[in-house]
Amino acid sequence: MDIWFLLTPRYMALDFVGPAEALRMAIEEGAPFRLHVAGPARECVSSLGLVSCIDPLPEALAEGSLVLLCGTVDEDEDYATPEAQQLVAWLRQHITPQVQLATVCSGALLAGMAGLLDGRSCTTHHSIVDKLAALAPAARVLDNRIFVEDGNIATSAGITTGMDLALALIERHAGADIAARVARRLVLYMRRSGDDPQLSPWLAYRNHLHPAVHRAQDLIAREPAQRWPVEDLAGRVHLSPRHLTRLFREQAGVGIVEYQQRLRISLVRQLLQQGVSVERAAEGAGFGSARDMRRVWSKYLPGSPGRPGL
Amino acid sequence: MDIWFLLTPRYMALDFVGPAEALRMAIEEGAPFRLHVAGPARECVSSLGLVSCIDPLPEALAEGSLVLLCGTVDEDEDYATPEAQQLVAWLRQHITPQVQLATVCSGALLAGMAGLLDGRSCTTHHSIVDKLAALAPAARVLDNRIFVEDGNIATSAGITTGMDLALALIERHAGADIAARVARRLVLYMRRSGDDPQLSPWLAYRNHLHPAVHRAQDLIAREPAQRWPVEDLAGRVHLSPRHLTRLFREQAGVGIVEYQQRLRISLVRQLLQQGVSVERAAEGAGFGSARDMRRVWSKYLPGSPGRPGL
């Protein structure tokens, strides 16, 4: 199987290198892949500043080939260039139902410009989901997904999720055994499935600069199942309860109670994915009962904790 | 703060690109870092075949600089070259207590050859831990760690763990807020701490080719907290209980009971890290009691589930 990584002149190094290393290791483990690196410009400067020469875009693709579109450093500037337009024209001509296309990060924008996502479910990096939706209004752009597969086109959130998508492709085309061996070599602790959310609540609500609010968030995040009366929390971070309550909402953009509830619900999700029962998951995450948990769940997440496949 | 990535002529692309992208994004988020890419040879061919030119090794390092040693494709061959020896001599001269050193993957071998790990706790990729111990007999080589910090020297397991180490360094030198923002941009679901094990039991014992044993492992791994009598499991994979028992041990290299127990203990570890109590964690992972769980824990893991900082 021929796999073509396509790079634009100022590509994001990790969008390319993450999945490419995974596929290279799969070859070492016996996968019948051949890797090629090509693009509209012979010379590329990666996001890390290293300059390399790559092959020109292929004139034809063998049936069953896989094309991987990597993202770029600044999609607004980099995708307005003649090289990007040349790549979009090439995609229109060569991505047929007989070949597979996978995108990493802002690579989805190129596929969108080529009209390849029309009528498809797809995703991209959380920072540019709106751009993709504006650029490909006939696509069903899904938010907060690691990757989305729809027919012969797979799109991933980007950066490290390119590796998750590569592992899924390796599993499909070379077997679960080789995929597991590659994950081990990459020291990826656990593969993420397409349905996993991109943004963990453990990382959300943290893009502020207030050290006391960070300390309060650290305390809650380390023990989300414990009770955290605002008085205790305030004492631990040397603020008055009233001051902490106000600062927390101002800085984190969310209240203390909601912050803890979101962490608890995320913990419940993880427990359910690991095969723990709904009742035990609710208890483990600090809810008084499964009923309490369901009530809180319905405030923050669609569906219900009992739905299969969660 | 000056950060020097040092590459050997046939470096592992992901060992470099993972942490380098994290540090580059930290700069975009405001971290006061300057990145340099240098090495003993001007021209490098990455594991992915792209050729780039890099800077020569610096003649002096500013106090407080950070040097990152990346791994290579084939440490036996690549570290026997004159270039690698030149790098080892440079390390001996320039890595003083006033600078920091961090290694990714087989980069630890170079540090070991330079005598920099003598008397230190350190780690490397799980596939070459024995090599590092043989090469640096005065080092305390720890197995199964994501990264290990000892004084001014940090060593990581390699490949994707270079990003975990980079995030820890970003947090130390530029704050938790920038580290969290970078993790979000990388779409890393959750940062791993140094103490996390490299090899998840969810990935271990899977490097065989028997589909029925893989199916049995999938069933257990999806619901490790459930009871799995061998008769049920055998029925689900269309083998006799006796045949499955024998095949499982032959192929996975571990018995069915031990396999499930290891998954359950791993689940307990995760629950404890998330702040769940020992009792609830034991229940959540399917143990009859905390006592049962502790008994099984002591068979597979050092320490005890109650020890702080786990």
Short mmCIF file of C-alpha atoms in Angstrom, two decimals, chain A residues 205-208 210 212-214 216-217 220 230 233 239 241-262 299-300:
data_model
loop_
_atom_site.label_atom_id
_atom_site.label_comp_id
_atom_site.label_asym_id
_atom_site.label_seq_id
_atom_site.Cartn_x
_atom_site.Cartn_y
_atom_site.Cartn_z
CA TYR A 205 -10.56 26.56 32.05
CA ARG A 206 -6.84 26.95 32.75
CA ASN A 207 -5.80 29.65 30.29
CA HIS A 208 -5.57 32.43 32.84
CA HIS A 210 -3.90 33.84 38.41
CA ALA A 212 -4.24 31.31 43.45
CA VAL A 213 -6.98 30.19 41.07
CA HIS A 214 -4.55 27.69 39.52
CA ALA A 216 -7.47 25.99 43.74
CA GLN A 217 -7.96 24.19 40.42
CA ILE A 220 -9.87 20.13 43.01
CA VAL A 230 -15.35 26.99 49.31
CA LEU A 233 -10.47 25.88 49.34
CA LEU A 239 -8.06 34.20 49.99
CA PRO A 241 -14.25 32.64 50.26
CA ARG A 242 -15.94 35.60 48.62
CA HIS A 243 -12.77 36.78 46.88
CA LEU A 244 -11.93 33.28 45.64
CA THR A 245 -15.47 32.75 44.32
CA ARG A 246 -15.32 35.97 42.33
CA LEU A 247 -11.74 35.52 41.12
CA PHE A 248 -12.35 31.90 40.10
CA ARG A 249 -15.29 32.85 37.90
CA GLU A 250 -13.48 35.87 36.44
CA GLN A 251 -10.25 34.01 35.68
CA ALA A 252 -11.45 30.49 34.83
CA GLY A 253 -14.65 31.60 33.13
CA VAL A 254 -16.61 29.01 35.08
CA GLY A 255 -17.81 28.68 38.69
CA ILE A 256 -16.11 26.48 41.29
CA VAL A 257 -19.03 24.06 41.51
CA GLU A 258 -19.35 23.68 37.75
CA TYR A 259 -15.60 23.19 37.43
CA GLN A 260 -15.65 20.32 39.92
CA GLN A 261 -18.80 18.81 38.40
CA ARG A 262 -17.22 18.77 34.96
CA LYS A 299 -26.30 19.48 32.38
CA TYR A 300 -22.96 19.07 30.64
#
